[in-house]
Amino acid sequence: MSGNKDSDFKNPLFTVDSVLFTVIDKELKVLLVKRASEPYIGCWALPGGFIDIDIDHSADMTALRKLKEKTNVAPQYLEQLHTYSGLARDPRGYSVTLVYYALTSAVEASTHIETVDDAKWISIEELDILPIAFDHKHIIEHAQQRLKQKALYSMVPIYCLPELFTIGQFKSVLEAIIGKPVQRKTIIRRIDAADVLEKVDEKIKSGGRLAHLYKVKPNVDIVNFERNLSH
């Protein structure tokens, strides 16, 4: 009998991870957890883990469950990024990871699970000086580029904002994501064209004047523009 028996098949490690972004003090940050177990104990990693076939009806559910378990954060936006695989990714064996990128407003993170020592928002600029587990630094860089491109031609940055926000706050979030300044009049044109925001009957002080507050309309889809902001 040849070596194609079922008993010869080795299951790969299959995990679901999430790259969760927000903007805090005009700076793009990613939510990472400090591992409390091997491999890479003490290193920072993306929140994620194994699918539980008894409770997870989809990979989306795994991503959301693991984010909640390990960071106590529920994202406002979640989208599949890419599938990573290979023998050298994990010292425990061949691994396959389905990765999502996600967005949320600036909320506090915490953890109450034995496999994680800490959950923390970390500046993208700090990643070069921190011990990052597995190939997660490369994955974060890939997710950041995807988010930047998405922000150039869509309204997706609104999911990094609180429920009520000003045009100035939207401008700051957008600029933190794409890494360059954008004219206010360009942003206003985009907001008007997208028709996904509504003005509320409330103003707050902003830069010495009163600024209108906006919120996302219920049940709206992300609008994609024909031209992106780099044109």
PDB file of C-alpha atoms in Angstrom:
ATOM      1  CA  MET A   1       0.000   0.000   0.000  1.00  0.00           C
ATOM      2  CA  SER A   2       1.379   3.491  -0.859  1.00  0.00           C
ATOM      3  CA  GLY A   3       1.779   6.349   1.611  1.00  0.00           C
ATOM      4  CA  ASN A   4      -1.575   7.973   0.766  1.00  0.00           C
ATOM      5  CA  LYS A   5      -3.429   6.480   3.733  1.00  0.00           C
ATOM      6  CA  ASP A   6      -5.600   8.726   5.875  1.00  0.00           C
ATOM      7  CA  SER A   7      -3.344   7.992   8.834  1.00  0.00           C
ATOM      8  CA  ASP A   8      -0.421   9.575   6.998  1.00  0.00           C
ATOM      9  CA  PHE A   9      -2.177  12.929   6.620  1.00  0.00           C
ATOM     10  CA  LYS A  10      -1.012  15.658   8.997  1.00  0.00           C
ATOM     11  CA  ASN A  11      -3.469  18.433   9.771  1.00  0.00           C
ATOM     12  CA  PRO A  12      -1.996  21.932   9.468  1.00  0.00           C
ATOM     13  CA  LEU A  13      -2.477  24.547  12.175  1.00  0.00           C
ATOM     14  CA  PHE A  14      -5.433  26.664  11.029  1.00  0.00           C
ATOM     15  CA  THR A  15      -6.016  29.996  12.769  1.00  0.00           C
ATOM     16  CA  VAL A  16      -7.956  33.223  12.302  1.00  0.00           C
ATOM     17  CA  ASP A  17      -6.236  36.513  13.222  1.00  0.00           C
ATOM     18  CA  SER A  18      -7.312  40.165  13.070  1.00  0.00           C
ATOM     19  CA  VAL A  19      -5.406  43.397  12.448  1.00  0.00           C
ATOM     20  CA  LEU A  20      -7.505  45.944  14.332  1.00  0.00           C
ATOM     21  CA  PHE A  21      -6.741  49.626  13.682  1.00  0.00           C
ATOM     22  CA  THR A  22      -7.820  52.883  15.272  1.00  0.00           C
ATOM     23  CA  VAL A  23      -6.570  56.467  15.395  1.00  0.00           C
ATOM     24  CA  ILE A  24      -5.603  57.985  18.756  1.00  0.00           C
ATOM     25  CA  ASP A  25      -4.217  61.534  19.041  1.00  0.00           C
ATOM     26  CA  LYS A  26      -3.899  61.733  15.242  1.00  0.00           C
ATOM     27  CA  GLU A  27      -1.765  58.573  15.156  1.00  0.00           C
ATOM     28  CA  LEU A  28      -2.624  55.242  13.525  1.00  0.00           C
ATOM     29  CA  LYS A  29      -2.447  52.401  16.042  1.00  0.00           C
ATOM     30  CA  VAL A  30      -2.894  48.631  15.954  1.00  0.00           C
ATOM     31  CA  LEU A  31      -4.229  46.449  18.767  1.00  0.00           C
ATOM     32  CA  LEU A  32      -1.743  43.771  19.849  1.00  0.00           C
ATOM     33  CA  VAL A  33      -1.636  41.218  22.657  1.00  0.00           C
ATOM     34  CA  LYS A  34       1.383  40.062  24.660  1.00  0.00           C
ATOM     35  CA  ARG A  35       1.652  36.287  24.544  1.00  0.00           C
ATOM     36  CA  ALA A  36       1.731  34.454  27.880  1.00  0.00           C
ATOM     37  CA  SER A  37       2.624  31.042  26.407  1.00  0.00           C
ATOM     38  CA  GLU A  38       4.998  29.483  23.917  1.00  0.00           C
ATOM     39  CA  PRO A  39       5.824  29.916  21.157  1.00  0.00           C
ATOM     40  CA  TYR A  40       7.019  33.505  21.310  1.00  0.00           C
ATOM     41  CA  ILE A  41       6.145  33.975  24.980  1.00  0.00           C
ATOM     42  CA  GLY A  42       6.483  37.652  25.945  1.00  0.00           C
ATOM     43  CA  CYS A  43       6.225  38.847  22.349  1.00  0.00           C
ATOM     44  CA  TRP A  44       3.460  40.952  20.852  1.00  0.00           C
ATOM     45  CA  ALA A  45       1.062  39.341  18.406  1.00  0.00           C
ATOM     46  CA  LEU A  46      -2.208  39.813  16.580  1.00  0.00           C
ATOM     47  CA  PRO A  47      -5.306  38.714  18.500  1.00  0.00           C
ATOM     48  CA  GLY A  48      -6.659  35.483  17.074  1.00  0.00           C
ATOM     49  CA  GLY A  49      -6.734  31.748  17.503  1.00  0.00           C
ATOM     50  CA  PHE A  50      -8.256  28.447  16.474  1.00  0.00           C
ATOM     51  CA  ILE A  51     -11.766  27.949  15.113  1.00  0.00           C
ATOM     52  CA  ASP A  52     -14.178  26.254  17.521  1.00  0.00           C
ATOM     53  CA  ILE A  53     -16.452  24.230  15.235  1.00  0.00           C
ATOM     54  CA  ASP A  54     -19.012  23.843  18.034  1.00  0.00           C
ATOM     55  CA  ILE A  55     -19.737  27.578  18.310  1.00  0.00           C
ATOM     56  CA  ASP A  56     -18.194  29.302  15.267  1.00  0.00           C
ATOM     57  CA  HIS A  57     -20.483  29.067  12.267  1.00  0.00           C
ATOM     58  CA  SER A  58     -18.023  31.032  10.129  1.00  0.00           C
ATOM     59  CA  ALA A  59     -14.488  32.410  10.174  1.00  0.00           C
ATOM     60  CA  ASP A  60     -16.011  35.853  10.762  1.00  0.00           C
ATOM     61  CA  MET A  61     -17.444  34.569  14.035  1.00  0.00           C
ATOM     62  CA  THR A  62     -14.033  33.234  15.063  1.00  0.00           C
ATOM     63  CA  ALA A  63     -12.404  36.595  14.377  1.00  0.00           C
ATOM     64  CA  LEU A  64     -15.008  38.477  16.415  1.00  0.00           C
ATOM     65  CA  ARG A  65     -14.962  35.929  19.252  1.00  0.00           C
ATOM     66  CA  LYS A  66     -11.183  35.984  19.572  1.00  0.00           C
ATOM     67  CA  LEU A  67     -11.062  39.772  19.530  1.00  0.00           C
ATOM     68  CA  LYS A  68     -13.612  39.854  22.346  1.00  0.00           C
ATOM     69  CA  GLU A  69     -11.849  37.122  24.368  1.00  0.00           C
ATOM     70  CA  LYS A  70      -8.358  38.536  24.071  1.00  0.00           C
ATOM     71  CA  THR A  71      -8.931  42.309  23.937  1.00  0.00           C
ATOM     72  CA  ASN A  72     -12.556  42.945  25.003  1.00  0.00           C
ATOM     73  CA  VAL A  73     -13.028  45.015  21.817  1.00  0.00           C
ATOM     74  CA  ALA A  74     -15.744  44.581  19.181  1.00  0.00           C
ATOM     75  CA  PRO A  75     -14.825  46.199  15.829  1.00  0.00           C
ATOM     76  CA  GLN A  76     -17.151  48.487  13.916  1.00  0.00           C
ATOM     77  CA  TYR A  77     -15.822  47.204  10.568  1.00  0.00           C
ATOM     78  CA  LEU A  78     -14.387  43.798   9.597  1.00  0.00           C
ATOM     79  CA  GLU A  79     -13.135  42.586   6.213  1.00  0.00           C
ATOM     80  CA  GLN A  80     -11.052  39.640   5.036  1.00  0.00           C
ATOM     81  CA  LEU A  81      -7.496  40.611   4.123  1.00  0.00           C
ATOM     82  CA  HIS A  82      -5.572  37.532   2.957  1.00  0.00           C
ATOM     83  CA  THR A  83      -4.710  33.910   3.707  1.00  0.00           C
ATOM     84  CA  TYR A  84      -1.120  33.250   4.785  1.00  0.00           C
ATOM     85  CA  SER A  85       0.402  29.779   4.800  1.00  0.00           C
ATOM     86  CA  GLY A  86       3.729  28.011   5.038  1.00  0.00           C
ATOM     87  CA  LEU A  87       6.011  25.750   7.024  1.00  0.00           C
ATOM     88  CA  ALA A  88       8.263  28.496   8.401  1.00  0.00           C
ATOM     89  CA  ARG A  89       5.504  30.679   9.882  1.00  0.00           C
ATOM     90  CA  ASP A  90       5.045  28.747  13.140  1.00  0.00           C
ATOM     91  CA  PRO A  91       7.603  26.556  14.957  1.00  0.00           C
ATOM     92  CA  ARG A  92       4.796  24.108  15.812  1.00  0.00           C
ATOM     93  CA  GLY A  93       4.345  23.097  12.187  1.00  0.00           C
ATOM     94  CA  TYR A  94       2.749  24.022   8.893  1.00  0.00           C
ATOM     95  CA  SER A  95       0.231  26.803   9.476  1.00  0.00           C
ATOM     96  CA  VAL A  96      -2.599  28.441   7.584  1.00  0.00           C
ATOM     97  CA  THR A  97      -3.982  31.761   8.851  1.00  0.00           C
ATOM     98  CA  LEU A  98      -7.005  33.610   7.547  1.00  0.00           C
ATOM     99  CA  VAL A  99      -6.446  37.286   8.409  1.00  0.00           C
ATOM    100  CA  TYR A 100      -8.988  40.070   8.725  1.00  0.00           C
ATOM    101  CA  TYR A 101      -8.388  43.771   9.038  1.00  0.00           C
ATOM    102  CA  ALA A 102     -10.792  45.719  11.199  1.00  0.00           C
ATOM    103  CA  LEU A 103     -11.554  49.241  12.407  1.00  0.00           C
ATOM    104  CA  THR A 104     -12.944  50.691  15.598  1.00  0.00           C
ATOM    105  CA  SER A 105     -13.143  53.976  17.448  1.00  0.00           C
ATOM    106  CA  ALA A 106     -10.589  54.648  20.184  1.00  0.00           C
ATOM    107  CA  VAL A 107     -11.821  52.314  22.917  1.00  0.00           C
ATOM    108  CA  GLU A 108     -10.030  50.845  25.915  1.00  0.00           C
ATOM    109  CA  ALA A 109      -8.650  47.327  25.521  1.00  0.00           C
ATOM    110  CA  SER A 110      -8.331  44.728  28.283  1.00  0.00           C
ATOM    111  CA  THR A 111      -7.787  41.005  28.586  1.00  0.00           C
ATOM    112  CA  HIS A 112      -9.029  38.275  30.920  1.00  0.00           C
ATOM    113  CA  ILE A 113      -7.617  35.131  29.307  1.00  0.00           C
ATOM    114  CA  GLU A 114      -4.661  33.045  30.514  1.00  0.00           C
ATOM    115  CA  THR A 115      -2.891  32.953  27.142  1.00  0.00           C
ATOM    116  CA  VAL A 116      -2.550  36.755  27.046  1.00  0.00           C
ATOM    117  CA  ASP A 117      -0.619  38.977  29.489  1.00  0.00           C
ATOM    118  CA  ASP A 118      -1.686  42.325  28.059  1.00  0.00           C
ATOM    119  CA  ALA A 119      -3.693  43.972  25.281  1.00  0.00           C
ATOM    120  CA  LYS A 120      -2.521  47.362  24.079  1.00  0.00           C
ATOM    121  CA  TRP A 121      -2.935  49.914  21.301  1.00  0.00           C
ATOM    122  CA  ILE A 122       0.513  50.294  19.750  1.00  0.00           C
ATOM    123  CA  SER A 123       1.649  52.959  17.319  1.00  0.00           C
ATOM    124  CA  ILE A 124       2.590  51.695  13.866  1.00  0.00           C
ATOM    125  CA  GLU A 125       5.875  53.584  14.325  1.00  0.00           C
ATOM    126  CA  GLU A 126       6.765  51.444  17.377  1.00  0.00           C
ATOM    127  CA  LEU A 127       6.616  48.076  15.618  1.00  0.00           C
ATOM    128  CA  ASP A 128      10.276  48.207  14.571  1.00  0.00           C
ATOM    129  CA  ILE A 129      11.463  48.323  18.191  1.00  0.00           C
ATOM    130  CA  LEU A 130       9.137  45.691  19.680  1.00  0.00           C
ATOM    131  CA  PRO A 131       9.457  41.882  19.623  1.00  0.00           C
ATOM    132  CA  ILE A 132       6.669  40.797  17.239  1.00  0.00           C
ATOM    133  CA  ALA A 133       5.664  37.115  17.081  1.00  0.00           C
ATOM    134  CA  PHE A 134       5.464  34.958  13.963  1.00  0.00           C
ATOM    135  CA  ASP A 135       5.175  36.909  10.688  1.00  0.00           C
ATOM    136  CA  HIS A 136       2.722  39.360  12.213  1.00  0.00           C
ATOM    137  CA  LYS A 137       4.778  42.493  11.467  1.00  0.00           C
ATOM    138  CA  HIS A 138       4.617  41.653   7.752  1.00  0.00           C
ATOM    139  CA  ILE A 139       0.869  41.014   8.040  1.00  0.00           C
ATOM    140  CA  ILE A 140       0.306  44.363   9.782  1.00  0.00           C
ATOM    141  CA  GLU A 141       2.229  46.154   7.021  1.00  0.00           C
ATOM    142  CA  HIS A 142       0.069  44.431   4.400  1.00  0.00           C
ATOM    143  CA  ALA A 143      -3.119  45.392   6.279  1.00  0.00           C
ATOM    144  CA  GLN A 144      -1.950  48.989   6.655  1.00  0.00           C
ATOM    145  CA  GLN A 145      -1.409  49.283   2.899  1.00  0.00           C
ATOM    146  CA  ARG A 146      -4.850  47.784   2.215  1.00  0.00           C
ATOM    147  CA  LEU A 147      -6.448  50.217   4.664  1.00  0.00           C
ATOM    148  CA  LYS A 148      -4.606  53.162   3.093  1.00  0.00           C
ATOM    149  CA  GLN A 149      -5.802  52.240  -0.393  1.00  0.00           C
ATOM    150  CA  LYS A 150      -9.345  51.710   0.862  1.00  0.00           C
ATOM    151  CA  ALA A 151      -9.302  55.097   2.586  1.00  0.00           C
ATOM    152  CA  LEU A 152      -8.220  56.808  -0.637  1.00  0.00           C
ATOM    153  CA  TYR A 153     -11.326  55.740  -2.527  1.00  0.00           C
ATOM    154  CA  SER A 154     -13.986  55.103   0.123  1.00  0.00           C
ATOM    155  CA  MET A 155     -15.521  56.393   3.369  1.00  0.00           C
ATOM    156  CA  VAL A 156     -14.137  53.524   5.465  1.00  0.00           C
ATOM    157  CA  PRO A 157     -12.211  55.849   7.883  1.00  0.00           C
ATOM    158  CA  ILE A 158     -15.539  56.770   9.520  1.00  0.00           C
ATOM    159  CA  TYR A 159     -15.326  53.473  11.416  1.00  0.00           C
ATOM    160  CA  CYS A 160     -12.338  54.817  13.388  1.00  0.00           C
ATOM    161  CA  LEU A 161     -14.523  57.594  14.791  1.00  0.00           C
ATOM    162  CA  PRO A 162     -16.906  57.768  17.768  1.00  0.00           C
ATOM    163  CA  GLU A 163     -20.660  57.795  17.219  1.00  0.00           C
ATOM    164  CA  LEU A 164     -20.713  61.599  16.949  1.00  0.00           C
ATOM    165  CA  PHE A 165     -17.825  63.432  15.283  1.00  0.00           C
ATOM    166  CA  THR A 166     -16.869  66.630  13.488  1.00  0.00           C
ATOM    167  CA  ILE A 167     -15.505  67.109   9.988  1.00  0.00           C
ATOM    168  CA  GLY A 168     -12.220  68.113  11.639  1.00  0.00           C
ATOM    169  CA  GLN A 169     -12.050  64.763  13.454  1.00  0.00           C
ATOM    170  CA  PHE A 170     -12.826  62.901  10.242  1.00  0.00           C
ATOM    171  CA  LYS A 171     -10.045  64.876   8.535  1.00  0.00           C
ATOM    172  CA  SER A 172      -7.543  63.930  11.270  1.00  0.00           C
ATOM    173  CA  VAL A 173      -8.428  60.233  11.050  1.00  0.00           C
ATOM    174  CA  LEU A 174      -8.202  60.203   7.255  1.00  0.00           C
ATOM    175  CA  GLU A 175      -4.829  61.950   7.280  1.00  0.00           C
ATOM    176  CA  ALA A 176      -3.449  59.558   9.918  1.00  0.00           C
ATOM    177  CA  ILE A 177      -4.437  56.584   7.757  1.00  0.00           C
ATOM    178  CA  ILE A 178      -3.163  57.827   4.395  1.00  0.00           C
ATOM    179  CA  GLY A 179      -0.137  59.641   5.817  1.00  0.00           C
ATOM    180  CA  LYS A 180      -0.623  63.004   4.119  1.00  0.00           C
ATOM    181  CA  PRO A 181      -2.733  66.172   4.514  1.00  0.00           C
ATOM    182  CA  VAL A 182      -6.075  66.554   2.739  1.00  0.00           C
ATOM    183  CA  GLN A 183      -7.851  69.827   2.047  1.00  0.00           C
ATOM    184  CA  ARG A 184     -10.981  70.386   4.091  1.00  0.00           C
ATOM    185  CA  LYS A 185     -13.024  71.326   1.016  1.00  0.00           C
ATOM    186  CA  THR A 186     -12.067  68.003  -0.600  1.00  0.00           C
ATOM    187  CA  ILE A 187     -13.356  66.134   2.444  1.00  0.00           C
ATOM    188  CA  ILE A 188     -16.607  68.089   2.470  1.00  0.00           C
ATOM    189  CA  ARG A 189     -17.162  67.258  -1.217  1.00  0.00           C
ATOM    190  CA  ARG A 190     -16.617  63.589  -0.451  1.00  0.00           C
ATOM    191  CA  ILE A 191     -19.006  63.638   2.488  1.00  0.00           C
ATOM    192  CA  ASP A 192     -21.688  65.304   0.359  1.00  0.00           C
ATOM    193  CA  ALA A 193     -21.169  62.864  -2.524  1.00  0.00           C
ATOM    194  CA  ALA A 194     -21.210  59.778  -0.295  1.00  0.00           C
ATOM    195  CA  ASP A 195     -24.479  60.688   1.456  1.00  0.00           C
ATOM    196  CA  VAL A 196     -23.722  58.322   4.354  1.00  0.00           C
ATOM    197  CA  LEU A 197     -23.567  60.945   7.122  1.00  0.00           C
ATOM    198  CA  GLU A 198     -26.238  63.077   8.715  1.00  0.00           C
ATOM    199  CA  LYS A 199     -25.837  66.290  10.702  1.00  0.00           C
ATOM    200  CA  VAL A 200     -27.200  66.218  14.251  1.00  0.00           C
ATOM    201  CA  ASP A 201     -28.715  69.114  16.184  1.00  0.00           C
ATOM    202  CA  GLU A 202     -25.658  69.607  18.343  1.00  0.00           C
ATOM    203  CA  LYS A 203     -22.352  71.461  18.128  1.00  0.00           C
ATOM    204  CA  ILE A 204     -19.113  71.332  20.088  1.00  0.00           C
ATOM    205  CA  LYS A 205     -16.208  73.717  20.482  1.00  0.00           C
ATOM    206  CA  SER A 206     -13.403  73.028  18.023  1.00  0.00           C
ATOM    207  CA  GLY A 207     -10.458  75.336  17.471  1.00  0.00           C
ATOM    208  CA  GLY A 208     -12.165  78.326  19.017  1.00  0.00           C
ATOM    209  CA  ARG A 209     -15.427  77.941  17.127  1.00  0.00           C
ATOM    210  CA  LEU A 210     -18.525  75.768  17.201  1.00  0.00           C
ATOM    211  CA  ALA A 211     -18.412  72.746  14.892  1.00  0.00           C
ATOM    212  CA  HIS A 212     -21.319  70.672  13.661  1.00  0.00           C
ATOM    213  CA  LEU A 213     -21.510  67.050  14.771  1.00  0.00           C
ATOM    214  CA  TYR A 214     -22.246  64.217  12.357  1.00  0.00           C
ATOM    215  CA  LYS A 215     -23.145  60.546  12.638  1.00  0.00           C
ATOM    216  CA  VAL A 216     -23.330  57.627  10.213  1.00  0.00           C
ATOM    217  CA  LYS A 217     -26.791  57.006   8.791  1.00  0.00           C
ATOM    218  CA  PRO A 218     -28.278  53.632   9.801  1.00  0.00           C
ATOM    219  CA  ASN A 219     -27.911  50.665   7.440  1.00  0.00           C
ATOM    220  CA  VAL A 220     -25.611  52.371   4.942  1.00  0.00           C
ATOM    221  CA  ASP A 221     -22.997  50.695   2.780  1.00  0.00           C
ATOM    222  CA  ILE A 222     -19.481  51.975   2.286  1.00  0.00           C
ATOM    223  CA  VAL A 223     -19.367  54.221  -0.784  1.00  0.00           C
ATOM    224  CA  ASN A 224     -16.546  53.703  -3.281  1.00  0.00           C
ATOM    225  CA  PHE A 225     -15.541  56.679  -5.423  1.00  0.00           C
ATOM    226  CA  GLU A 226     -14.377  56.483  -9.037  1.00  0.00           C
ATOM    227  CA  ARG A 227     -11.397  58.730  -8.301  1.00  0.00           C
ATOM    228  CA  ASN A 228      -9.197  58.361  -5.247  1.00  0.00           C
ATOM    229  CA  LEU A 229      -7.618  61.121  -3.204  1.00  0.00           C
ATOM    230  CA  SER A 230      -4.207  60.726  -4.823  1.00  0.00           C
ATOM    231  CA  HIS A 231      -5.572  62.242  -8.070  1.00  0.00           C
TER     232      HIS A 231
END
